[in-house]
Structure formats: C-alpha cells, structure tokens
Coordinates of C-alpha atoms in Angstrom, one line a residue:
Chain L
M8 CA -10.3 -33.6 -21.0
S9 CA -14.0 -33.5 -20.4
S10 CA -13.4 -33.3 -16.7
S11 CA -11.1 -30.3 -17.0
S12 CA -13.6 -28.4 -19.1
Q13 CA -16.2 -28.9 -16.4
I14 CA -14.0 -27.5 -13.7
V15 CA -14.7 -23.8 -13.8
D16 CA -12.5 -22.8 -10.9
T17 CA -9.0 -23.6 -12.1
W18 CA -5.9 -22.9 -10.1
I19 CA -5.4 -19.8 -12.3
S20 CA -8.8 -18.4 -11.7
N21 CA -8.6 -19.1 -8.0
F22 CA -5.3 -17.4 -7.9
C23 CA -6.6 -14.3 -9.7
N24 CA -9.6 -14.1 -7.4
E25 CA -7.6 -14.1 -4.2
V26 CA -7.6 -10.9 -2.2
G27 CA -4.5 -8.8 -3.3
H28 CA -4.3 -10.5 -6.7
E29 CA -6.7 -8.1 -8.3
Y30 CA -4.0 -6.8 -10.6
F31 CA -3.3 -10.2 -12.3
A32 CA -4.7 -11.2 -15.6
E33 CA -5.7 -14.8 -16.2
V34 CA -2.9 -16.2 -18.3
A35 CA -4.4 -18.4 -21.1
E36 CA -3.5 -22.1 -20.7
D37 CA -2.3 -22.5 -24.3
F38 CA 0.2 -19.7 -23.5
I39 CA 1.6 -21.7 -20.6
E40 CA 1.5 -25.0 -22.5
D41 CA 3.8 -23.6 -25.2
D42 CA 7.2 -24.4 -23.9
F43 CA 8.8 -21.6 -25.9
N44 CA 7.0 -19.1 -23.6
L45 CA 8.6 -20.7 -20.5
T46 CA 12.2 -20.6 -21.8
G47 CA 14.6 -20.1 -18.9
L48 CA 12.1 -20.2 -16.1
Q49 CA 13.1 -23.7 -15.1
S50 CA 16.3 -22.4 -13.5
Q51 CA 14.5 -19.6 -11.7
V52 CA 11.8 -21.6 -10.0
P53 CA 12.4 -24.4 -7.5
M54 CA 10.2 -27.5 -8.0
Y55 CA 9.4 -26.2 -11.5
K56 CA 7.6 -29.2 -12.8
E57 CA 5.3 -29.6 -9.8
A58 CA 4.6 -26.0 -9.9
L59 CA 3.7 -26.1 -13.5
E60 CA 1.4 -29.0 -13.0
M61 CA -0.3 -27.2 -10.2
I62 CA -0.9 -24.2 -12.4
L63 CA -2.3 -26.2 -15.2
D64 CA -4.3 -28.4 -12.9
V65 CA -3.0 -31.5 -14.6
E66 CA -2.5 -33.3 -11.4
P67 CA -5.4 -35.6 -10.7
E68 CA -7.3 -35.5 -7.4
D69 CA -6.8 -38.4 -5.0
D70 CA -10.1 -40.0 -5.9
E71 CA -9.8 -39.6 -9.7
D72 CA -10.1 -42.7 -11.9
D73 CA -7.3 -44.4 -13.8
E74 CA -8.1 -42.8 -17.0
E75 CA -7.1 -39.5 -15.5
E76 CA -4.0 -41.0 -14.1
E77 CA -2.9 -42.2 -17.5
E78 CA -3.5 -38.8 -19.0
D79 CA -1.3 -37.4 -16.3
D80 CA 1.4 -39.8 -17.2
D81 CA 1.2 -39.0 -20.8
E82 CA 1.8 -35.4 -20.1
D83 CA 4.7 -36.3 -17.9
D84 CA 6.2 -38.1 -20.8
D85 CA 6.1 -35.0 -22.9
M86 CA 8.2 -33.3 -20.3
L87 CA 11.6 -34.2 -19.1
G88 CA 12.3 -37.9 -18.9
D89 CA 14.4 -37.8 -15.8
D90 CA 11.6 -38.4 -13.3
L91 CA 10.9 -42.0 -13.4
R92 CA 11.3 -42.0 -9.8
F93 CA 8.8 -39.2 -9.5
R94 CA 6.2 -41.2 -11.4
R95 CA 6.7 -44.4 -9.4
S96 CA 6.2 -42.6 -6.2
A97 CA 3.6 -40.3 -7.5
A98 CA 0.7 -41.6 -5.5
E99 CA 2.9 -41.7 -2.4
R100 CA 4.0 -38.2 -3.0
R101 CA 0.6 -37.0 -3.5
H102 CA -0.3 -37.9 0.0
L103 CA 2.9 -36.4 1.4
R104 CA 2.3 -33.3 -0.6
I105 CA -0.9 -32.6 1.3
S106 CA 1.1 -32.0 4.4
S107 CA 4.5 -30.6 3.9
D108 CA 5.1 -30.0 0.2
T109 CA 1.9 -28.2 -0.6
T110 CA 2.9 -24.9 0.7
Q111 CA 6.3 -25.1 -1.0
I112 CA 4.8 -26.1 -4.3
E113 CA 2.1 -23.5 -3.9
N114 CA 4.9 -20.9 -3.4
S115 CA 6.7 -22.1 -6.4
A116 CA 3.5 -22.1 -8.5
E117 CA 2.9 -18.5 -7.5
L118 CA 6.4 -17.5 -8.4
L119 CA 6.2 -19.4 -11.7
Y120 CA 2.8 -18.0 -12.5
G121 CA 4.0 -14.5 -11.8
L122 CA 7.0 -14.9 -14.1
I123 CA 4.8 -16.3 -16.9
H124 CA 2.4 -13.5 -16.2
Q125 CA 5.2 -11.0 -16.8
R126 CA 5.7 -12.4 -20.3
Y127 CA 2.0 -13.0 -21.0
I128 CA 1.0 -9.4 -20.4
T129 CA 3.4 -8.2 -23.1
S130 CA 1.9 -10.6 -25.6
R131 CA -1.0 -9.7 -27.8
P132 CA -3.8 -11.5 -25.9
G133 CA -2.3 -10.6 -22.5
I134 CA -2.1 -6.9 -23.2
Q135 CA -5.6 -7.0 -24.5
Q136 CA -6.8 -8.5 -21.3
M137 CA -4.9 -5.9 -19.3
L138 CA -6.6 -3.2 -21.4
E139 CA -10.0 -4.6 -20.3
K140 CA -8.9 -4.5 -16.7
Y141 CA -7.5 -1.0 -17.2
E142 CA -10.8 0.2 -18.6
L143 CA -12.7 -1.3 -15.7
Q144 CA -10.4 0.6 -13.4
H145 CA -9.0 -2.5 -11.7
F146 CA -5.7 -0.8 -11.0
G147 CA -6.9 2.4 -9.4
H148 CA -6.1 6.1 -9.9
C149 CA -3.0 8.3 -9.8
P150 CA -2.8 9.8 -6.3
R151 CA -1.4 13.0 -7.6
V152 CA -4.0 15.7 -7.3
L153 CA -3.2 17.4 -10.6
C154 CA -3.5 14.2 -12.5
H155 CA -7.2 14.3 -11.8
L156 CA -7.7 10.6 -11.1
A157 CA -5.9 9.4 -14.2
K158 CA -6.0 5.6 -14.5
V159 CA -2.8 3.8 -13.7
I160 CA -1.3 0.4 -14.5
P161 CA 0.9 -1.9 -12.5
V162 CA 4.6 -2.1 -13.3
G163 CA 7.7 -3.5 -11.6
R164 CA 11.0 -1.8 -11.1
S165 CA 12.9 -4.9 -11.9
D166 CA 12.4 -8.0 -14.0
M167 CA 14.1 -10.3 -11.5
P168 CA 11.8 -11.6 -8.7
G169 CA 12.4 -10.7 -5.1
Q170 CA 13.7 -7.2 -5.5
D171 CA 10.8 -4.8 -5.2
T172 CA 7.0 -4.9 -4.9
V173 CA 4.5 -3.8 -7.6
K174 CA 4.2 -0.1 -8.3
L175 CA 1.7 1.9 -10.3
F176 CA 2.7 3.8 -13.4
C177 CA 0.7 6.9 -14.3
P178 CA 0.9 7.8 -18.0
C179 CA -0.1 11.4 -17.3
C180 CA 2.8 12.3 -15.1
L181 CA 5.2 9.5 -16.2
D182 CA 5.9 8.6 -12.6
I183 CA 5.4 5.6 -10.4
Y184 CA 3.5 5.3 -7.1
T185 CA 3.1 2.9 -4.3
P186 CA -0.3 1.2 -4.4
P187 CA -2.6 2.7 -1.7
N188 CA -3.8 -0.6 -0.3
S189 CA -1.3 -2.6 1.8
R190 CA -2.6 -5.8 0.4
F191 CA -0.5 -5.1 -2.7
S192 CA 2.6 -4.6 -0.7
H193 CA 3.7 -8.2 -0.9
I194 CA 3.1 -8.6 -4.7
D195 CA 6.4 -8.9 -6.5
G196 CA 7.0 -6.2 -9.1
A197 CA 8.7 -8.7 -11.4
F198 CA 5.3 -10.3 -12.0
F199 CA 4.5 -7.3 -14.1
G200 CA 7.9 -6.3 -15.2
T201 CA 9.6 -3.1 -16.3
T202 CA 8.4 -3.2 -19.9
F203 CA 4.7 -3.5 -19.5
G204 CA 4.0 0.0 -18.4
C205 CA 5.2 1.8 -21.4
L206 CA 4.5 -0.9 -23.9
F207 CA 0.9 -0.8 -22.9
F208 CA 0.5 2.8 -23.8
M209 CA 2.5 2.4 -26.9
T210 CA 0.3 -0.5 -28.0
F211 CA -2.9 1.6 -27.4
P212 CA -1.9 5.1 -28.5
D213 CA -5.6 6.0 -29.1
L214 CA -6.5 5.7 -25.4
D215 CA -7.9 9.0 -24.3
L216 CA -5.8 10.1 -21.4
T217 CA -6.8 13.8 -21.6
G218 CA -9.8 15.4 -20.1
S219 CA -9.9 18.1 -22.7
P220 CA -7.3 19.2 -25.3
S221 CA -5.6 22.4 -24.2
G222 CA -5.7 25.5 -26.4
A223 CA -2.6 24.8 -28.4
I224 CA 0.0 27.5 -28.9
P225 CA 1.8 27.1 -32.2
T226 CA 0.7 24.3 -34.5
Q227 CA 1.3 21.1 -32.5
P228 CA 2.2 17.9 -34.3
T229 CA -0.1 15.0 -33.8
T230 CA 2.7 12.8 -32.7
I231 CA 5.9 13.6 -31.0
N232 CA 8.8 11.1 -30.8
G233 CA 6.4 8.3 -31.6
V234 CA 3.7 9.2 -29.1
T235 CA 0.4 10.8 -29.7
S236 CA 1.0 14.3 -28.5
A237 CA -2.5 14.8 -27.1
N238 CA -1.7 11.9 -24.8
F239 CA 1.8 12.8 -24.0
A240 CA 2.5 13.5 -20.3
V241 CA -1.0 15.1 -20.1
S242 CA -0.7 16.2 -16.5
L243 CA 2.6 17.9 -16.7
G244 CA 3.6 21.4 -17.7
S245 CA 1.9 24.7 -17.1
G246 CA -1.2 24.5 -19.1
P247 CA -4.3 26.7 -18.7
K248 CA -5.3 24.6 -15.7
G249 CA -2.0 25.0 -14.0
K250 CA -0.5 21.5 -13.8
V251 CA 2.5 22.3 -11.7
Y252 CA 1.9 23.0 -8.0
E253 CA 3.0 26.5 -7.0
P254 CA 3.5 27.0 -3.3
R255 CA 1.9 30.1 -1.9
I256 CA 1.6 31.8 1.5
Y257 CA -1.5 34.0 1.8
G258 CA -1.8 34.1 -1.9
F259 CA 1.8 35.2 -2.5
R260 CA 4.2 32.8 -4.3
V261 CA 7.1 31.5 -2.3
S262 CA 10.4 32.8 -3.8
E263 CA 12.7 30.3 -5.3
R264 CA 15.5 31.9 -3.3
S265 CA 13.9 31.1 0.0
R266 CA 15.4 28.0 1.7
S267 CA 12.0 26.4 1.6
G268 CA 11.2 27.7 -1.9
P269 CA 10.3 25.6 -4.8
R270 CA 13.0 23.3 -6.1
M271 CA 11.2 20.5 -7.9
Q272 CA 9.0 22.2 -10.4
W273 CA 11.1 20.9 -13.2
L274 CA 10.0 17.4 -12.3
R275 CA 6.4 18.3 -13.4
S276 CA 7.2 20.7 -16.2
K277 CA 6.6 20.3 -19.9
P278 CA 7.3 22.8 -22.7
A279 CA 4.2 24.7 -23.8
D280 CA 5.3 24.2 -27.3
I281 CA 5.8 20.5 -27.7
N282 CA 7.9 21.0 -30.8
L283 CA 10.8 21.8 -28.5
L284 CA 11.0 18.1 -27.7
D285 CA 11.5 17.1 -31.3
E286 CA 15.3 16.7 -30.8
A287 CA 16.0 15.2 -34.2
R288 CA 14.3 18.0 -36.1
I289 CA 16.0 20.6 -33.9
Y290 CA 19.3 19.0 -34.4
H291 CA 18.9 18.9 -38.2
E292 CA 17.7 22.5 -38.3
G293 CA 20.6 23.6 -36.2
K294 CA 22.9 21.7 -38.5
A295 CA 21.3 23.3 -41.5
A296 CA 21.8 26.7 -40.0
I297 CA 25.5 26.0 -39.4
M298 CA 25.8 24.6 -43.0
T299 CA 24.4 27.7 -44.6
E300 CA 26.8 29.7 -42.5
E301 CA 29.6 27.5 -43.7
V302 CA 28.5 27.8 -47.2
N303 CA 28.8 31.5 -47.0
E304 CA 32.2 31.3 -45.4
E305 CA 33.3 28.9 -48.1
E306 CA 32.1 31.1 -50.8
E307 CA 34.2 33.9 -49.3
D308 CA 37.1 31.4 -49.1
Q309 CA 36.7 30.6 -52.7
A310 CA 37.0 34.2 -53.6
M311 CA 40.6 33.8 -52.6
P312 CA 42.6 31.6 -55.0
D313 CA 44.5 29.5 -52.5
A314 CA 42.2 28.2 -49.8
T315 CA 44.4 26.1 -47.6
A316 CA 41.8 24.6 -45.4
P317 CA 42.7 21.3 -43.7
P318 CA 41.4 18.4 -45.8
T319 CA 39.0 17.0 -43.2
T320 CA 37.0 20.1 -42.9
T321 CA 36.9 20.6 -46.6
R322 CA 35.5 17.1 -47.0
R323 CA 32.9 17.6 -44.4
K324 CA 31.8 20.9 -46.0
A325 CA 31.8 19.4 -49.4
K326 CA 29.7 16.5 -48.3
A327 CA 27.3 18.7 -46.3
T328 CA 26.8 21.2 -48.9
G329 CA 26.9 18.7 -51.8
P330 CA 23.2 18.6 -52.6
R331 CA 22.9 22.3 -52.6
R332 CA 25.6 23.2 -55.0
R333 CA 25.9 20.2 -57.1
S334 CA 25.5 22.3 -60.2
A335 CA 28.3 24.7 -59.1
R336 CA 31.1 23.0 -61.0
A337 CA 33.8 25.4 -59.8
A338 CA 33.0 24.6 -56.2
A339 CA 33.2 20.8 -56.8
S340 CA 36.5 21.2 -58.5
T341 CA 38.0 23.2 -55.6
A342 CA 36.8 20.5 -53.2
M343 CA 38.5 17.9 -55.4
D344 CA 41.6 19.9 -55.7
A345 CA 41.8 20.3 -52.0
N346 CA 41.5 16.6 -51.5
G347 CA 43.8 15.8 -54.3
T348 CA 46.5 18.1 -53.2
S349 CA 46.4 17.1 -49.6
G350 CA 47.0 13.4 -50.5
P351 CA 50.5 13.5 -51.9
G352 CA 51.5 16.8 -50.2
Chain X
M738 CA -9.8 22.5 33.7
E739 CA -10.2 24.5 36.9
D740 CA -13.9 24.9 36.6
Y741 CA -14.4 21.2 36.1
G742 CA -16.0 20.8 39.4
T743 CA -18.2 23.8 39.1
E744 CA -19.8 22.7 35.8
T745 CA -22.8 20.4 36.5
E746 CA -23.0 18.7 33.2
S747 CA -19.4 18.6 32.4
D748 CA -19.3 14.9 32.7
Y749 CA -21.2 14.6 29.5
T750 CA -19.9 17.5 27.5
S751 CA -16.4 17.8 28.8
Y752 CA -13.5 17.3 26.5
W753 CA -15.4 17.8 23.3
R754 CA -12.1 18.6 21.6
D755 CA -10.5 15.4 23.0
W756 CA -13.4 13.4 21.6
F757 CA -13.2 15.2 18.3
I758 CA -9.6 14.7 17.6
S759 CA -9.7 11.1 18.7
T760 CA -12.6 10.3 16.4
R761 CA -11.7 8.1 13.4
G762 CA -11.2 10.2 10.4
N763 CA -10.0 13.2 12.3
E764 CA -6.4 12.1 12.7
Y765 CA -5.2 15.1 10.7
F766 CA -6.5 17.7 13.3
C767 CA -4.5 18.8 16.3
E768 CA -6.0 20.1 19.5
I769 CA -6.6 23.8 19.6
D770 CA -5.5 25.4 22.8
E771 CA -8.3 26.5 25.1
D772 CA -7.1 30.1 25.4
Y773 CA -6.8 30.4 21.6
L774 CA -10.5 29.4 21.3
T775 CA -11.7 31.8 24.0
D776 CA -9.9 34.8 22.6
R777 CA -12.7 36.5 20.5
F778 CA -10.1 38.2 18.3
N779 CA -9.1 34.8 16.8
L780 CA -12.7 34.1 15.8
T781 CA -13.2 37.3 13.9
G782 CA -15.6 36.8 11.0
L783 CA -16.5 33.2 11.8
Q784 CA -19.9 34.3 13.1
A785 CA -21.2 34.8 9.6
E786 CA -19.8 31.5 8.5
V787 CA -21.2 29.1 11.2
Q788 CA -24.8 28.4 12.0
Y789 CA -25.7 28.5 15.7
Y790 CA -22.3 30.1 16.2
Q791 CA -22.8 30.8 19.9
Y792 CA -24.0 27.3 20.8
A793 CA -21.3 25.7 18.6
L794 CA -18.6 27.7 20.3
E795 CA -20.0 26.7 23.7
L796 CA -20.0 23.1 22.7
V797 CA -16.4 23.3 21.5
T798 CA -15.3 24.9 24.8
D799 CA -17.4 22.4 26.9
V800 CA -19.7 25.0 28.4
L801 CA -22.9 24.3 26.4
D802 CA -25.8 24.1 28.8
I803 CA -29.1 24.1 27.0
E804 CA -32.1 21.7 26.7
C805 CA -32.9 20.9 23.2
D806 CA -34.2 18.0 21.0
D807 CA -32.0 15.6 19.2
E808 CA -32.3 17.3 15.8
M809 CA -31.1 20.6 17.2
R810 CA -28.3 18.9 19.0
E811 CA -27.3 17.3 15.8
Q812 CA -27.3 20.7 14.1
I813 CA -25.2 22.2 16.8
E814 CA -22.8 19.3 16.7
K815 CA -22.3 19.8 13.0
S816 CA -21.8 23.5 13.4
A817 CA -19.3 22.8 16.2
R818 CA -17.2 20.6 13.9
H819 CA -17.3 23.2 11.1
L820 CA -16.3 25.9 13.6
Y821 CA -13.5 23.8 15.0
G822 CA -12.2 23.3 11.5
L823 CA -12.2 26.9 10.6
V824 CA -10.5 27.9 13.8
H825 CA -8.1 25.0 13.2
A826 CA -6.9 26.6 10.0
R827 CA -6.1 29.8 11.8
F828 CA -4.5 28.0 14.8
I829 CA -2.1 25.8 13.0
V830 CA -0.2 28.9 11.5
T831 CA 0.5 30.2 15.0
T832 CA 3.6 29.3 16.9
R833 CA 1.8 26.9 19.2
G834 CA -0.1 25.4 16.3
L835 CA 2.9 24.9 14.1
A836 CA 4.8 23.2 16.9
K837 CA 1.9 20.8 17.5
M838 CA 1.5 20.0 13.8
L839 CA 5.3 19.6 13.5
E840 CA 5.1 16.9 16.1
K841 CA 2.4 15.1 14.2
Y842 CA 4.4 15.5 11.0
K843 CA 7.5 14.0 12.6
K844 CA 5.5 11.0 13.6
G845 CA 4.2 10.7 10.1
E846 CA 0.5 10.9 11.2
F847 CA -0.5 12.5 7.9
G848 CA 0.7 9.5 5.9
K849 CA 3.6 9.0 3.5
C850 CA 4.2 10.1 0.0
P851 CA 2.9 7.6 -2.5
R852 CA 5.6 8.5 -5.1
V853 CA 8.0 5.7 -5.1
L854 CA 11.2 7.8 -5.4
C855 CA 10.2 9.9 -2.4
S856 CA 10.8 6.8 -0.3
G857 CA 8.1 7.3 2.2
Q858 CA 8.6 11.0 2.9
P859 CA 6.0 12.2 5.5
L860 CA 3.3 14.4 4.1
L861 CA 1.5 17.6 5.4
P862 CA -2.2 18.3 5.0
M863 CA -3.3 21.3 3.0
G864 CA -6.2 22.8 1.2
L865 CA -6.4 24.1 -2.3
H866 CA -8.7 26.9 -1.1
D867 CA -9.2 28.9 2.0
N868 CA -13.0 29.1 1.6
P869 CA -14.9 26.2 3.1
G870 CA -16.9 23.9 0.8
T871 CA -14.7 24.3 -2.2
S872 CA -12.3 21.4 -2.1
T873 CA -11.3 18.6 0.2
V874 CA -8.0 18.1 2.0
K875 CA -4.9 17.2 0.0
L876 CA -1.5 16.1 1.1
Y877 CA 1.7 18.0 0.3
C878 CA 5.1 16.2 0.0
G879 CA 8.0 18.4 0.8
R880 CA 10.4 16.3 -1.2
C881 CA 8.7 16.3 -4.6
E882 CA 6.7 19.4 -3.8
D883 CA 3.6 18.0 -5.2
L884 CA 0.0 17.3 -3.9
Y885 CA -1.6 13.9 -3.4
N886 CA -5.0 12.7 -2.5
P887 CA -5.3 11.0 0.9
K888 CA -5.6 7.3 0.3
S889 CA -8.3 6.7 2.8
S890 CA -11.8 7.8 1.9
R891 CA -12.5 8.9 5.5
H892 CA -10.0 11.6 5.0
A893 CA -11.1 12.4 1.5
A894 CA -14.3 14.0 2.9
I895 CA -12.5 16.6 5.1
D896 CA -12.8 20.2 3.9
G897 CA -9.4 21.5 2.7
A898 CA -10.2 24.9 4.2
Y899 CA -9.7 23.4 7.7
F900 CA -6.0 23.4 6.9
G901 CA -5.7 26.3 4.4
T902 CA -3.4 27.0 1.5
S903 CA -0.6 28.5 3.5
F904 CA 0.0 26.3 6.5
H905 CA 2.5 23.8 5.0
N906 CA 4.6 26.5 3.4
I907 CA 4.7 28.5 6.6
L908 CA 5.8 25.4 8.5
F909 CA 8.8 25.0 6.2
Q910 CA 9.5 28.7 6.4
V911 CA 9.5 28.6 10.2
Y912 CA 11.4 25.3 10.5
P913 CA 13.8 25.4 7.5
A914 CA 15.7 22.5 9.0
M915 CA 12.7 20.3 8.3
V916 CA 12.9 20.9 4.6
P917 CA 13.7 17.5 3.1
L918 CA 16.7 17.2 0.8
K919 CA 15.6 17.2 -2.8
S920 CA 16.6 14.4 -5.2
A921 CA 17.1 14.4 -8.9
R922 CA 16.5 10.7 -9.0
R923 CA 13.5 9.7 -11.0
Y924 CA 11.7 6.9 -12.8
E925 CA 12.8 6.2 -16.3
P926 CA 10.2 4.3 -18.4
R927 CA 11.8 1.5 -20.3
V928 CA 10.7 -1.1 -22.8
F929 CA 12.8 -4.3 -22.9
G930 CA 15.6 -2.4 -21.2
F931 CA 15.6 0.6 -23.6
R932 CA 14.5 4.0 -22.5
V933 CA 11.4 5.2 -24.2
H934 CA 12.2 8.0 -26.6
A935 CA 9.3 10.4 -25.9
A936 CA 9.7 10.1 -22.1
A937 CA 13.5 10.4 -22.2
T938 CA 13.3 13.5 -24.4
L939 CA 10.9 15.2 -21.9
Q940 CA 13.2 14.2 -19.0
R941 CA 16.2 15.7 -20.8
W942 CA 14.3 18.9 -21.2
Q943 CA 13.2 18.9 -17.6
E944 CA 16.7 18.1 -16.5
E945 CA 17.8 21.2 -18.4
G946 CA 15.3 23.2 -16.4
R947 CA 16.8 21.8 -13.2
G948 CA 20.3 22.7 -14.3
E949 CA 19.2 26.3 -14.9
L950 CA 17.5 26.4 -11.5
V951 CA 20.7 25.2 -9.8
E952 CA 22.8 27.8 -11.7
R953 CA 20.4 30.6 -10.7
L954 CA 20.5 29.5 -7.1
K955 CA 24.3 29.2 -7.1
E956 CA 24.6 32.7 -8.6
A957 CA 22.3 34.0 -5.9
R958 CA 24.4 32.1 -3.3
V959 CA 21.4 30.2 -2.0
E960 CA 21.6 26.6 -1.0
T961 CA 20.3 24.4 -3.7
G962 CA 18.8 21.9 -1.3
F963 CA 19.7 19.0 -3.6
V964 CA 21.3 15.8 -2.4
D965 CA 25.0 15.8 -3.4
E966 CA 25.0 14.0 -6.7
E967 CA 28.1 11.9 -6.0
E968 CA 26.6 10.8 -2.7
E969 CA 23.5 9.9 -4.5
E970 CA 25.3 7.8 -7.0
E971 CA 27.0 5.9 -4.3
E972 CA 23.7 5.3 -2.7
E973 CA 22.4 4.0 -6.0
D974 CA 25.3 1.8 -6.3
L975 CA 24.7 0.4 -2.9
D976 CA 21.1 -0.2 -3.9
D977 CA 22.3 -2.1 -6.9
D978 CA 24.6 -4.2 -4.8
D979 CA 21.8 -5.1 -2.5
D980 CA 19.7 -6.0 -5.4
S981 CA 22.3 -8.3 -6.9
K982 CA 22.6 -10.1 -3.5
L983 CA 19.0 -11.0 -3.5

C-alpha cells in the first residue's frame, strides 16, 4: 500500500488530465472499490475485470517485487473466482498486454470509468467536486448572447453509452448546446448522464445565476415549483433587459405575419409574473371558484323541494362543499337523502 | 483590373481587398465590388467616421501612392479596415451583397448553431448595434431565432457594426425560401428519467404561447413555418430506432 500512496499520478488522474477530458471529475477510489456502486456495469463493459484493475492501478508493474504480486492476488480473490486461468498466466499476459491487449483494455477502462463517473457525479462527494469545477469555469459559458456568459455544465442526452456526445446544459435558458471545442466531440454523453444537469442545480439552489434581480411585478414567491425563483430560467422572458431576441430591419420589428417573421419567441419566453406557473395553486383556485359557483347553484336547488340531481354529482358537491357547510344541517341531510334514495330507487 | 499595368506600385498594394478577406479572422467578410466602393454616394457620411478617410479609401481601392513612415502606414491600414467594415455593412444589404453573403451562408462559412436541437443549422453574422465600437459581432440562427457568440476568439473581436442589425433579417425577407423550417422539439430536463417540475411547467406555458401563435397565423392564413408534427414524430421514432440499434 505504501507504494500506491507514493504514486501521485494514478490512472485516474492521468485520464482526467488528458486533453479533452477537462470535464471529468476524479472519481474517488473508495467509490470505485465499493462493489455496490458498480452494480450492472460488468455486463456493459468488455474485459471488465482488467479494466477495473487498470483504473485502480492494482496491477503491478513488470519489475515490481513479489510482495506486490501477492497483494494483487489477494485482491483477485476478493473478486470473481472463475479466473484461475487468468492468474496462472498473469505474468505471461502482462507481457502480451503490452502489445495487443493494452489498447483494448484501455478502451474498456475508459468506458468503465465513464460509466462509474456518471454515477459518481450524482453522489454527494462527486457533485461537490463538480461544483468546484463549475465555479472554476471548467465547463465554459453558454454561447447564447442573452445568457450573458452564464456558466454551463456537461450533460448527456442518453444514459446508455455510444449514443450521443457530451452536451452543455445552461441553467439560464434551460437548453443544451454543443461544446465549442472539437476536442469534446468524441466524449460520450453517457459519461455524464441525463440526470446530472438538473440534479446539480437542485442540489445547489443557492448558486447565484442572476446578474441582478429584476424589478418584480406582483409579489414574487421565493420558490416556484421547488426552484428558487430568482434562479429560475434567468435568461428567459421579456425582462427589463429584453431577454428574447426581436428581429428588426432598420429599427422596425419584423411582423409575425411575414414569412420570415418571428416564430420561435415562445422558446425563450417566460411569464413576467412567475405566479402564473404555479399550476397546482391555479388549479385549486380554479376549483374553488367552480365550487363556490356550485354552492350557489345548490342553494338554489335546495330552495326547490325535490332536487333530482344524479347521485354522482350530488356526492361530488357534498364532498367538495363539505368543510364549508358542515354546520348547515339541512344541507347535509339533503345530500344524505339524495344518496339514500338513489340506492334502492 | 484594366489599369493594372498603368499603376507603378500595384504589385505591392494591389488586391488589398483580396488580402483582407483572406486574412485569418476575416472569414465573415465578403468582397465588396469595386464599383460599389468607387461610387461616392455609397460612402455618404463615412468621412466623419474614419480617420485619414481619403488615404484609407485609396488603400482599399488599391490606388494609394504616398511615401510615409511605418507608423503612418499602420494608421492608414487601420483606418482602411474600419472603412471597409463600415462599407461592408452597407454593401451586404444590396442585391449583389446579399447574393454573395447567401453563397457564404450556404457553405456554412459563418459556423453552425451551437444549440443541439438546431442540428447544425448554419448561422448568419449580425451586430447588435449599427454604430461602430458598441458591440462585437454575433451570430444569428434562423431556426431557433436566437443570437450566439462566435466560438472563436478571433471572430469575437470583430465590430458588430460591420454587419449591422438588419442584414440577416433582410436576407430572409429577400430569400424566403432560405428560411429554415421551425421545430417544436426541445430539450426536456430530467432527473432519473422524470421530468423536472419547474422546467416542465415553464415549457407547458411556452407551448401554450406557441399554440396561440400558430392559431393566429392560421387565422391570418400565413404559413406557420413549423415542421409537420406527425412527420417530426416519425423522425423522432427513427432516431429512437437508430439509438436502440447501437
């Protein structure tokens, strides 16, 4: 173990320092050593065991002493027991590996590391590490002009490897962009995953995404749908700064009815009054309004002695208006009557 | 070109514009026609804007013939670039200029939209202001109708006024067939496969806005310009199929 602590440049740190790997966080070794974190990866990665060894640098060098060798074997015992053959020919293989297998194992190791990375950055230490990278602006800025160089974070469009490359998610316009530098165009998006983008900003709701708070119209709630409203889609909507581009020719706006007129402003819009997005509250208010209407109707109905409303509606009304008119005994009795009579009749 | 032989120093100063547009970082500029540059009417008001206007104009039109020190030369060179830019903004909204810029646009010489769901839509250069020295050049995507910063720093230093606020809109007015089809497809933020509530609510609200727009356009009997939704779904399905094969 003393030897491993001396080695500063591990496979992981080498990997993360490579050109094009600037987005990667260094996964903690104890995270990888916990088998639970690797559940299911064995079937996704060819030469899984060798790749894992490579990542953890458990494989001894050619000229390492026997002690190291034994240690290596011990660790092998901890893993699957079906590779006696592997251990017997370990030395032999090691030489072979230098020529043909190395690239293959290296590829597998990168794939495995990426998939572990996807899981790691959603864990507590991993997301913390990504926060540091985010604050150091390792991921770059949003290319959209009206986002005013908002910091972005890497995300994938798929959690399965081999489908799409890494993209950048901007929290201010809630959109994804292709990284500006082509050296990121071969990084698999699955190494970051679909979840990380939003989870990151949900984990750190206090990150200041705004430049300055806009002069609020009606009283704005501090949170909306579980997100700090000051940080919610900051660069969208028509604020005082004008956050939606308006096409103009010689200063005149291009009409929407023109064939080349604006068609996509909705994509960058946001209600000035953020309360409009509180769907649950609006729904309940709407329901309450209907209820009061119904209450009025019902009262009119009750004025007539034989209200023959269908039982279902009566029940709904009774239930909905229950708390309001619990004291009104007459009303309760009519509701019960309606239910009672509808049963046998 | 006819007076090529008559000019004594033309070997050195000739083709200033050729040199200018082929310089690294000036890829967004097109070549201004000679007769446009020599027509004084097109240069109205630029005299006040450009230092050493006369010399700069002579340099741009390859007829500069003065003896001066390097510092002066440098100044004139700088003025010439500024003058060229300002005339460029005027030239690219003319018929000839639009045609030239359209060619460059078709070749994608202004770059591609960084927005993932625009799938590499070619961009057009534009400025946020018509006055020089206010802002640098930006890129306009006709598909998402938004503005982006050029990704290369050598372009980020170009003055936006050399392209102007109107050029890209005029281009699409003049060549309506070039207007890209709009798409309602967008990125949905998800956590562990579930859509994120706040973002999803906003998107529903935005989608409502789009619906209203489409209704308004239909009422006015204007083409909506959106990709047929069914077609798009098919396309999406195909994408999914491709994905599953991988």
